[in-house]
PDB file of C-alpha atoms and ligand atoms in Angstrom:
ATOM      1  CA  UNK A1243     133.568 204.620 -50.644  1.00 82.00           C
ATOM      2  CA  UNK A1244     131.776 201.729 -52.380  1.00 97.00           C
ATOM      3  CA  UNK A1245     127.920 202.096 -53.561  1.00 97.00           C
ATOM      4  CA  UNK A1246     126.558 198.933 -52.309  1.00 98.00           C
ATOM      5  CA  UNK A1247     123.970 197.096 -54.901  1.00 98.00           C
ATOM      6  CA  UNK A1248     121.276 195.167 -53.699  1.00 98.00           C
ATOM      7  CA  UNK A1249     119.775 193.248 -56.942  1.00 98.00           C
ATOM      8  CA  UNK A1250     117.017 190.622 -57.225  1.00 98.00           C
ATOM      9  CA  UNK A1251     117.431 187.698 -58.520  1.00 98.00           C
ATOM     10  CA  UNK A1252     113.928 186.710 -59.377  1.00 98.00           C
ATOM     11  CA  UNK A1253     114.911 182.894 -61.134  1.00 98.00           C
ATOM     12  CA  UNK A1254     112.145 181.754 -63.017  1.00 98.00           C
ATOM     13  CA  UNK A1255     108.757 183.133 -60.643  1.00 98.00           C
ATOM     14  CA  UNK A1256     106.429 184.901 -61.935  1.00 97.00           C
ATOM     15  CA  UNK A1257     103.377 185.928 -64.175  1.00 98.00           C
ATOM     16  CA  UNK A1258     102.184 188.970 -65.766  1.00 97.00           C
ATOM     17  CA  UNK A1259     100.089 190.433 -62.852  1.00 98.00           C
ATOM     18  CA  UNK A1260     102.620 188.835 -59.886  1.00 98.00           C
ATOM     19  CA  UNK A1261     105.488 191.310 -61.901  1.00 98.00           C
ATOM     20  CA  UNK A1262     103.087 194.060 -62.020  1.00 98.00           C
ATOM     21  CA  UNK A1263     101.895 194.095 -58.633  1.00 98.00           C
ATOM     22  CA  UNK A1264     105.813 193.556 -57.489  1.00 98.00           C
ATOM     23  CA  UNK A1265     107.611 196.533 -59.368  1.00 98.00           C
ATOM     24  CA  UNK A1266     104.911 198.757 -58.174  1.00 98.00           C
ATOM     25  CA  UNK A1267     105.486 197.753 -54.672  1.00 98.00           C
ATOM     26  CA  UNK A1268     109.351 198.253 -54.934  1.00 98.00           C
ATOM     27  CA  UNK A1269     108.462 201.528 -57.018  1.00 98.00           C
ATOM     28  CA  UNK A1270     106.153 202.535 -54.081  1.00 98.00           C
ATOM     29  CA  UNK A1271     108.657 202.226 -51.271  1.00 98.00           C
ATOM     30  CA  UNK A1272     112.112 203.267 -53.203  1.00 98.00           C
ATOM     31  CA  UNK A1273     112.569 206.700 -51.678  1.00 97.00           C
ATOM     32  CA  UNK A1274     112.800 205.227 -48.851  1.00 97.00           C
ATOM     33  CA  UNK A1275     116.720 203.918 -50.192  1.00 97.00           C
ATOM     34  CA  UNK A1276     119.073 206.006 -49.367  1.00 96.00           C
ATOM     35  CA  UNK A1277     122.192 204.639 -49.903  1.00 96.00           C
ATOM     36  CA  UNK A1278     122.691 201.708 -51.905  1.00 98.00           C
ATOM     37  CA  UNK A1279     121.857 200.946 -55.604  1.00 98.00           C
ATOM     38  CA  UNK A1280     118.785 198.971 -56.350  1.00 98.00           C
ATOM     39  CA  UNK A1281     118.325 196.548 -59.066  1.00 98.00           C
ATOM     40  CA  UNK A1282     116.234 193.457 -60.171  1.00 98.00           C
ATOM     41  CA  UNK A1283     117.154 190.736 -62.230  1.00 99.00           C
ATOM     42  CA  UNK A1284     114.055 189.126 -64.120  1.00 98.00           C
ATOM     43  CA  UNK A1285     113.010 185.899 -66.567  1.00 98.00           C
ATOM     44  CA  UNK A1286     113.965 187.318 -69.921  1.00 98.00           C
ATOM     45  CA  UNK A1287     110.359 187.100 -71.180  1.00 98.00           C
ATOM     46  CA  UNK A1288     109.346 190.307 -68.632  1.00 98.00           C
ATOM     47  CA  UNK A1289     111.967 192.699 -69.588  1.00 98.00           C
ATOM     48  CA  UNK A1290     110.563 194.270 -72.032  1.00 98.00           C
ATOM     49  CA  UNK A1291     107.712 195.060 -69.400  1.00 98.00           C
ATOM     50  CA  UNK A1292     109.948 195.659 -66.343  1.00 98.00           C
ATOM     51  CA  UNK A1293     111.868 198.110 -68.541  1.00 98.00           C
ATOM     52  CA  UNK A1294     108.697 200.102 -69.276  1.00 97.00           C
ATOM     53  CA  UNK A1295     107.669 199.858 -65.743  1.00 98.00           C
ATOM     54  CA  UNK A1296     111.049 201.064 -64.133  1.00 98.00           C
ATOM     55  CA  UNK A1297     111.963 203.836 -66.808  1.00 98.00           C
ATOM     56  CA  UNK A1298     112.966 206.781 -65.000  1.00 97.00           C
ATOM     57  CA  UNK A1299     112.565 205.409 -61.759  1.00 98.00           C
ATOM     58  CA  UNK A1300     116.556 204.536 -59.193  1.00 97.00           C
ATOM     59  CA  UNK A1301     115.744 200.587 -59.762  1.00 98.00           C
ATOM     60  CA  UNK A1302     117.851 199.475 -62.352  1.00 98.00           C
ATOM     61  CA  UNK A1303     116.780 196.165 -64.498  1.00 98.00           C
ATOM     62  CA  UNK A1304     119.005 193.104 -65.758  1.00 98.00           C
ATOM     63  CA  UNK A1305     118.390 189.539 -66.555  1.00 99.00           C
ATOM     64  CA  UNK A1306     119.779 186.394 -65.447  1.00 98.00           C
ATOM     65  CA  UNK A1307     121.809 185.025 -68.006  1.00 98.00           C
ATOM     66  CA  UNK A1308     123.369 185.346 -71.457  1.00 98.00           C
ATOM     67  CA  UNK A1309     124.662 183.919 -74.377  1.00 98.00           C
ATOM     68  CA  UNK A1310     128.381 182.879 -75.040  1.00 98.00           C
ATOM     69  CA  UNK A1311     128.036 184.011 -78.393  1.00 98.00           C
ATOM     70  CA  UNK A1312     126.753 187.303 -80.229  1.00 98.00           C
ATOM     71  CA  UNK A1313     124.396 186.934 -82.772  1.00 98.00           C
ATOM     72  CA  UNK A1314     123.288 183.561 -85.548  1.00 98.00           C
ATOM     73  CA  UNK A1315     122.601 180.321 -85.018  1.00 98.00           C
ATOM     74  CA  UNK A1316     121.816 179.526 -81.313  1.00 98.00           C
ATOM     75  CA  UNK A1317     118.312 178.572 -81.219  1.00 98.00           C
ATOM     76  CA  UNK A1318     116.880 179.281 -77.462  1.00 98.00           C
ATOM     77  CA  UNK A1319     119.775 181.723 -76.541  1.00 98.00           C
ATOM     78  CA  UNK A1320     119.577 185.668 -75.842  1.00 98.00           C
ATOM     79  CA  UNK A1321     123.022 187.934 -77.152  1.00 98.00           C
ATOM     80  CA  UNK A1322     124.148 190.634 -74.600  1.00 98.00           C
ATOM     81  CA  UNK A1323     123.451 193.033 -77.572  1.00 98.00           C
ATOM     82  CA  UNK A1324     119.583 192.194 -77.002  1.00 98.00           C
ATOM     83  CA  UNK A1325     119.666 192.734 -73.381  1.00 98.00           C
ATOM     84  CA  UNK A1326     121.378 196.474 -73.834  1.00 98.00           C
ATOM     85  CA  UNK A1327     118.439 196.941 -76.488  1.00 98.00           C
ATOM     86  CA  UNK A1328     116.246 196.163 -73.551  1.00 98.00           C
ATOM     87  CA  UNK A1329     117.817 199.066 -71.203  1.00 98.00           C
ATOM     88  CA  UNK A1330     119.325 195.790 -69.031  1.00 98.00           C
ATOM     89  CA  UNK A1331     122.265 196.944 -66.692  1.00 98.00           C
ATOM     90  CA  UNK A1332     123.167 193.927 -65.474  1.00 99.00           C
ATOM     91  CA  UNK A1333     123.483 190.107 -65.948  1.00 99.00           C
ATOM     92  CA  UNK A1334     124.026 187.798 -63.669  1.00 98.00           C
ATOM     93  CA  UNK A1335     126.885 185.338 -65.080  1.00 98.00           C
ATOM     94  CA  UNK A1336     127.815 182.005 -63.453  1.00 98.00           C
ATOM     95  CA  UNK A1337     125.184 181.712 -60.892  1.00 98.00           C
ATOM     96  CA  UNK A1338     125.691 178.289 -59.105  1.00 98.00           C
ATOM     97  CA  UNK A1339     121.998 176.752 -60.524  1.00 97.00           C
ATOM     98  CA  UNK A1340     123.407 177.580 -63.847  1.00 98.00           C
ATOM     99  CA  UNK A1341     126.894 176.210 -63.070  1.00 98.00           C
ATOM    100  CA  UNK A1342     125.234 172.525 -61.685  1.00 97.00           C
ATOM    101  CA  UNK A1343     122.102 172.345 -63.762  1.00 97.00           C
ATOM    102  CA  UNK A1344     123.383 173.565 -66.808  1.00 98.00           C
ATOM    103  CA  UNK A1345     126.775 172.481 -66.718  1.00 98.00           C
ATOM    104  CA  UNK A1346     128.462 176.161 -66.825  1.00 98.00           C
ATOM    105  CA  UNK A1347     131.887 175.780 -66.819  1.00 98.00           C
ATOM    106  CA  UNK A1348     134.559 179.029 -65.224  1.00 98.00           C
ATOM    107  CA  UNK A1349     135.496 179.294 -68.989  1.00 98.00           C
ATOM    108  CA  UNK A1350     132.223 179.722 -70.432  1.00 98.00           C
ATOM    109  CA  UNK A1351     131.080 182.053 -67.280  1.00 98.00           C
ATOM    110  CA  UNK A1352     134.106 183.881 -68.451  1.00 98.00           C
ATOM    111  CA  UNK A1353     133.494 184.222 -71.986  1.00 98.00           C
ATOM    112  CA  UNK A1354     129.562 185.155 -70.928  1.00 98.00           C
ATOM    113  CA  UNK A1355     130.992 187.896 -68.554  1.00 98.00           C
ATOM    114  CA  UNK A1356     133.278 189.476 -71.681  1.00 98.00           C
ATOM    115  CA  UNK A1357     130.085 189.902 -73.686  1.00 98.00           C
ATOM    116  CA  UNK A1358     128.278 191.447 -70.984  1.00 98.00           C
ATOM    117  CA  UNK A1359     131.180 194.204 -70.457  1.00 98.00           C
ATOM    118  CA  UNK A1360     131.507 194.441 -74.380  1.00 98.00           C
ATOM    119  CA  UNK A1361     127.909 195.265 -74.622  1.00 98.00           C
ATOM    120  CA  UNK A1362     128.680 197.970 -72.158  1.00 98.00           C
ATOM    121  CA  UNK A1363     126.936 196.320 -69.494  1.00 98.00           C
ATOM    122  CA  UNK A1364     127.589 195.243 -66.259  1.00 98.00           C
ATOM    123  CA  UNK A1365     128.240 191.338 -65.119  1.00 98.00           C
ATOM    124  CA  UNK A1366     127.454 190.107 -61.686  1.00 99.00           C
ATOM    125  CA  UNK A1367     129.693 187.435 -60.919  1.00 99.00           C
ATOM    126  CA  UNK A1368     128.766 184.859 -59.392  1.00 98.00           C
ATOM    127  CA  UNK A1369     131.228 182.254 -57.416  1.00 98.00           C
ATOM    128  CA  UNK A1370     130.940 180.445 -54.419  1.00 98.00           C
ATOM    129  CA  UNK A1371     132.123 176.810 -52.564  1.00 98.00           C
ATOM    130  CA  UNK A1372     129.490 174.139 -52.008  1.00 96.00           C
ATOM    131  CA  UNK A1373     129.179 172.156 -49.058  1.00 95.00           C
ATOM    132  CA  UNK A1374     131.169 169.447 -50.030  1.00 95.00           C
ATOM    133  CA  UNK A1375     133.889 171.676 -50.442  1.00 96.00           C
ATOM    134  CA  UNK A1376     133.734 174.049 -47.818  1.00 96.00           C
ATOM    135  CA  UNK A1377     133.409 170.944 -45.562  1.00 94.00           C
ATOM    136  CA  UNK A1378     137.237 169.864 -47.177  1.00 96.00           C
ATOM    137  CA  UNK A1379     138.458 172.895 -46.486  1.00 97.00           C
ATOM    138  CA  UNK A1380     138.918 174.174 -50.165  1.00 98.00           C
ATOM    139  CA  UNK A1381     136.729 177.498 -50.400  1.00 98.00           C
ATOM    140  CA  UNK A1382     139.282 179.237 -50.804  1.00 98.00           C
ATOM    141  CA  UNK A1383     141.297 177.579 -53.481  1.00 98.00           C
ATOM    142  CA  UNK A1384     137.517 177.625 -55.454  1.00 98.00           C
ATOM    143  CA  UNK A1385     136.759 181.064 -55.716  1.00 98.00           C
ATOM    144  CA  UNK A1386     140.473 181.814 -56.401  1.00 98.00           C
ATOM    145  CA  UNK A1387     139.714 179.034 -59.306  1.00 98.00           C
ATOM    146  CA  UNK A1388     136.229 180.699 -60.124  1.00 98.00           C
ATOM    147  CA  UNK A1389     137.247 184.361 -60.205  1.00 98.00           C
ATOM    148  CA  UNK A1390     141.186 183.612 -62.238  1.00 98.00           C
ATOM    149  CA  UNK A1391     138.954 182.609 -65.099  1.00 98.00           C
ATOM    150  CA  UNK A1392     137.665 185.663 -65.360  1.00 98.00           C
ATOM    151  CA  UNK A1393     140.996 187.535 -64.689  1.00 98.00           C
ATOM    152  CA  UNK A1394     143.111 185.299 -67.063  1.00 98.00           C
ATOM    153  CA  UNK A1395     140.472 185.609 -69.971  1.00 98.00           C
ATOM    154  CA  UNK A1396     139.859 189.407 -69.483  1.00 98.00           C
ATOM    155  CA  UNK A1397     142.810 190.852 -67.323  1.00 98.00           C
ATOM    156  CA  UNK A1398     141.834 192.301 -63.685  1.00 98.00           C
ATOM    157  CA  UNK A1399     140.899 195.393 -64.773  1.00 98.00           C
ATOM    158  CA  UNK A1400     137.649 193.654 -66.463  1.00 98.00           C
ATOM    159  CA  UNK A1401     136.834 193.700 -62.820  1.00 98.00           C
ATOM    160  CA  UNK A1402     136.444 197.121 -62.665  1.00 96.00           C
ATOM    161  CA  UNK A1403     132.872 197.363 -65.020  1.00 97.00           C
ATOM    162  CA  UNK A1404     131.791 194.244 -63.048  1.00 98.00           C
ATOM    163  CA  UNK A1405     130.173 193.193 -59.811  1.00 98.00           C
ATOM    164  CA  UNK A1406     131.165 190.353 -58.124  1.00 98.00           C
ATOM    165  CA  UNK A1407     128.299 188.282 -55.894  1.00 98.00           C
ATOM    166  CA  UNK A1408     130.082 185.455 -53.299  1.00 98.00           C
ATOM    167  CA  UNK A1409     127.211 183.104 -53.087  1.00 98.00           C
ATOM    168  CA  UNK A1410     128.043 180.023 -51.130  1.00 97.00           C
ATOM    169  CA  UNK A1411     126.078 177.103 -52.628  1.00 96.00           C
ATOM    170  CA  UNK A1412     124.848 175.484 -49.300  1.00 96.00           C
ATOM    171  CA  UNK A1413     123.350 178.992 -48.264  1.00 95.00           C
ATOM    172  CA  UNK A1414     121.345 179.707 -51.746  1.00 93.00           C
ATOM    173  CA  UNK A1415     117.637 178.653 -51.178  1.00 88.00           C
ATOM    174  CA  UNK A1416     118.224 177.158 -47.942  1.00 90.00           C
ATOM    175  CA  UNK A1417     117.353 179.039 -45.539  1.00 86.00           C
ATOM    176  CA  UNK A1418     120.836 178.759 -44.217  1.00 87.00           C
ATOM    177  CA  UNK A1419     122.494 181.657 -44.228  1.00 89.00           C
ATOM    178  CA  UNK A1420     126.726 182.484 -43.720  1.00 90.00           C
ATOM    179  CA  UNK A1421     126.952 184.001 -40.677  1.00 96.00           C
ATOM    180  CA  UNK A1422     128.400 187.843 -40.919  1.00 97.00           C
ATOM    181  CA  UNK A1423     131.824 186.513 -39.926  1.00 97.00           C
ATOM    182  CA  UNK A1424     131.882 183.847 -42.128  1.00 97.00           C
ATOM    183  CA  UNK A1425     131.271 185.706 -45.254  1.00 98.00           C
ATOM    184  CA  UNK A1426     133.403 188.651 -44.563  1.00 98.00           C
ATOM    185  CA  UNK A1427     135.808 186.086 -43.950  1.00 98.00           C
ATOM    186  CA  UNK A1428     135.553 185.135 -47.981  1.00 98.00           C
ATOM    187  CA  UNK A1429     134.917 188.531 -49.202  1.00 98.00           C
ATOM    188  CA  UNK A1430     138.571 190.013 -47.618  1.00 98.00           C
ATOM    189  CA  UNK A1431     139.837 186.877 -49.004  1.00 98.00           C
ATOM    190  CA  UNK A1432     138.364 187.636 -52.764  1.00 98.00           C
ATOM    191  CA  UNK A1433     139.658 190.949 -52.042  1.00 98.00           C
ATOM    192  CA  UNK A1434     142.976 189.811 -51.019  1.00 98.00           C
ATOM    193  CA  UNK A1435     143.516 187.622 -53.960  1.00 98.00           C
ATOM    194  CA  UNK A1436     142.389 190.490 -56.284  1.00 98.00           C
ATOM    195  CA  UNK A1437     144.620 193.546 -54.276  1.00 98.00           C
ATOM    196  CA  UNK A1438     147.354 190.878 -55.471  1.00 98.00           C
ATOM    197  CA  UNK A1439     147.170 191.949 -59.541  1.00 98.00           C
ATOM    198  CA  UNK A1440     145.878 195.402 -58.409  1.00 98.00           C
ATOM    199  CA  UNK A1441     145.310 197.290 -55.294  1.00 98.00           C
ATOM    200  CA  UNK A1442     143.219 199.953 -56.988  1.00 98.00           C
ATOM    201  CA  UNK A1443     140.701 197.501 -58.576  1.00 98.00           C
ATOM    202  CA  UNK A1444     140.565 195.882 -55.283  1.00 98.00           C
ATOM    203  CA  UNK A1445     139.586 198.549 -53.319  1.00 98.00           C
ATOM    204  CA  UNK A1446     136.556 199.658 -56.072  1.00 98.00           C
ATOM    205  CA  UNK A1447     135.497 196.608 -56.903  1.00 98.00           C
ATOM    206  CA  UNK A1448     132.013 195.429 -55.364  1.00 98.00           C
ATOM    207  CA  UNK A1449     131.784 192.408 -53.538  1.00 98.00           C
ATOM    208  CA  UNK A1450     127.736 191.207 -52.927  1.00 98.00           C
ATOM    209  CA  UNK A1451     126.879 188.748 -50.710  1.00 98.00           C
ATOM    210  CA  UNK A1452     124.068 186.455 -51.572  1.00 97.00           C
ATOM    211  CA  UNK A1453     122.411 182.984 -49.835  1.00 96.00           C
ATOM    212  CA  UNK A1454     119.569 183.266 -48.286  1.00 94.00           C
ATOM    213  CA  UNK A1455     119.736 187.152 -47.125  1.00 97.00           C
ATOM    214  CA  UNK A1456     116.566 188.296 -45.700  1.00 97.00           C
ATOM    215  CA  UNK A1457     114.513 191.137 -44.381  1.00 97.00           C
ATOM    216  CA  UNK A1458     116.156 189.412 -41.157  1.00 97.00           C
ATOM    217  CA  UNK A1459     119.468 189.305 -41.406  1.00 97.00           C
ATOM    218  CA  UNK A1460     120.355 191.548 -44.279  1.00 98.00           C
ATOM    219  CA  UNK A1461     121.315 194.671 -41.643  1.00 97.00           C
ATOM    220  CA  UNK A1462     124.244 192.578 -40.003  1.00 97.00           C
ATOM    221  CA  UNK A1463     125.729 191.056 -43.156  1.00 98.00           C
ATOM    222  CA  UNK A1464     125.984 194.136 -44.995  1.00 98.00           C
ATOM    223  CA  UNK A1465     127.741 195.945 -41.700  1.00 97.00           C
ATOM    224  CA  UNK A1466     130.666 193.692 -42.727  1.00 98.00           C
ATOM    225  CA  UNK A1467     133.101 196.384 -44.107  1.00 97.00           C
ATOM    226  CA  UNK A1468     133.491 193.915 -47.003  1.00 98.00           C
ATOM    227  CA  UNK A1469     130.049 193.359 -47.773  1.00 98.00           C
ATOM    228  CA  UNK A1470     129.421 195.591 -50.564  1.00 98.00           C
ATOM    229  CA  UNK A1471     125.241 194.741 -51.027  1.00 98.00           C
ATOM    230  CA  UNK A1472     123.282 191.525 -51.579  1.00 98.00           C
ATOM    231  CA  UNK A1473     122.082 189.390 -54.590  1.00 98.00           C
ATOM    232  CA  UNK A1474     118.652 188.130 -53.093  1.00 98.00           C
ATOM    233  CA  UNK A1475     116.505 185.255 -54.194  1.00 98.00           C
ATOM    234  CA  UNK A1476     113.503 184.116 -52.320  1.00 97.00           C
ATOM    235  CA  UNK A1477     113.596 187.697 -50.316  1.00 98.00           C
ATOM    236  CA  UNK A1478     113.323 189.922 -53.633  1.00 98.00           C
ATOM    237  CA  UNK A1479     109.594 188.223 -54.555  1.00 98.00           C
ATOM    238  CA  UNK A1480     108.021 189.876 -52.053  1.00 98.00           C
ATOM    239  CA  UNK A1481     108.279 194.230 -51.963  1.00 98.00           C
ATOM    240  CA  UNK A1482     108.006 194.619 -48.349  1.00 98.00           C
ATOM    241  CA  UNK A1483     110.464 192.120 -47.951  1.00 98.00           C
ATOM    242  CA  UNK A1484     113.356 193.366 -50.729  1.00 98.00           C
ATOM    243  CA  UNK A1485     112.618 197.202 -49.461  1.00 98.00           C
ATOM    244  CA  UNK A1486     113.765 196.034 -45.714  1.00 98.00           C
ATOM    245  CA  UNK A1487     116.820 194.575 -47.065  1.00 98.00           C
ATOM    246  CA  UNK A1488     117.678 197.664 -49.114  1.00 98.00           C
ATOM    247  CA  UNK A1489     116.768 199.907 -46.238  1.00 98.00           C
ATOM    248  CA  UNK A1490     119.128 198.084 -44.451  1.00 97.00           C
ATOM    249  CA  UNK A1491     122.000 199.286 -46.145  1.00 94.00           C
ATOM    250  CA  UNK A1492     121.324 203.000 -44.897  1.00 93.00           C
ATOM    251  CA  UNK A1493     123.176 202.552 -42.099  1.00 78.00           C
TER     252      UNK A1493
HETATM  253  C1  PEP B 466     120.334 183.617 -55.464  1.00 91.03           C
HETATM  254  O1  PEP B 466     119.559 183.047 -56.185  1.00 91.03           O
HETATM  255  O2  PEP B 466     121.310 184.210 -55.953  1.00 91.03           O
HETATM  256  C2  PEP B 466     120.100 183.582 -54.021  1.00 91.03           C
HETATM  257  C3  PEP B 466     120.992 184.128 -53.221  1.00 91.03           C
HETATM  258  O3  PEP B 466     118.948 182.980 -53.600  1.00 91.03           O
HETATM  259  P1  PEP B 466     118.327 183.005 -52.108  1.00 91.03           P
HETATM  260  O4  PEP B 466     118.396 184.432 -51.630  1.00 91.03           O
HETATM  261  O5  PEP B 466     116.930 182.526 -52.277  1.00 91.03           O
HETATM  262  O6  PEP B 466     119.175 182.101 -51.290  1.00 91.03           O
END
């Protein structure tokens, strides 16, 4: 039986008190989560307050990114040791904003996802199809493309210490959301193409959905028996509104 995760992506919102009054809202209403693992992924310049905040508490705290490289002279970057130092469970790695606006290629979100497992932390994969290429048909030969990286650079069992998020690009920020069918569609797939190199890996491994999941229509996505949790954008600013979507996983 898979855990499932619902994690926050937060991107880069934010300010001192907005953090504050955020945490203690998810703090507040956490009991309330029964079943699935809670975590929230924040700007790197909060974690050492997040951290502080969530010590001891079920939410779990990560950040959104990480370096390629471990330690010397990369002005602006953050090592995976760092993070760890910080308490971080997970990093997001390859998330499609990254991918486009910072030209993240499946090799480097590969080589960011080894240092994330090295540091004995855990990655959440990101992969997904834009528009363009889900209108051509090709979703499936992309997130076979995205998630081989990962496989041929680490072998399939790096899966196993990792979480992977299908986040389709036309759905993230849009308001437009997969439907339930079309996503579990995808995430069998993924599953599929992993149950290929190893059945047992398959079977553990956690698939999230995320693109545009809301206090809405969280409870019907993550029915889908391959719908393992949620990485949530917009939805995970507001408490009331992340809590509903975690609640929804009780079922
Ligand atoms: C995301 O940033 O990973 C995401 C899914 O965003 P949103 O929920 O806002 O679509």
């Amino acid at each position: 039986m898979r855990t499932p995760l619902i994690a926050g992506n937060w991107k880069m919102n934010g300010s001192r008190a907005s953090v504050k009054e955020l945490l203690n809202g998810v703090v507040a209403g956490i009991t309330e989560v029964k079943r699935a693992a809670v975590a929230v992924c924040v700007p790197y310049i909060y974690i050492p307050e997040v951290a502080s905040r969530l010590q001891g508490t079920p939410v779990a705290w990560g950040a959104q990114n990480v370096s390629t490289e471990s330690k010397g002279a990369y002005t602006g970057e953050i090592a995976a040791a760092m993070l760890m130092d910080f308490g971080c469970r997970y990093v997001i790695v390859g998330h499609s904003e990254r991918r486009t606006l910072y030209a993240e290629t499946d090799a480097g979100v590969a080589k960011k996802y080894g240092m994330v497992t090295a540091a004995g932390m855990t990655p959440i994969f990101c992969l997904g199809e834009t528009l363009e290429e889900r209108e051509r048909g090709v979703t499936e030969q992309v997130v076979t493309r995205q998630l081989k990286a990962v496989i041929d650079m680490h072998g399939v069992k790096a899966l196993q210490v990792g979480v992977i998020a299908y986040e389709p690009v036309w759905a993230i920020g849009t308001g437009k959301t997969a439907t339930p069918q079309q996503a579990q569609a995808v995430h069998a797939y993924i599953r599929g193409r992993i149950a290929e190199y190893d059945k047992t890996v398959a079977a553990a491994v956690l698939i999230q959905y995320g693109g545009s999941m809301n206090a809405q229509n969280a409870e019907e996505l993550l029915a889908m028996p391959d719908i393992d949790g949620g990485l949530i954008g917009g939805a995970s600013l507001k408490a009331d509104d992340f809590l509903t979507i975690c609640k929804a996983a009780n079922r």
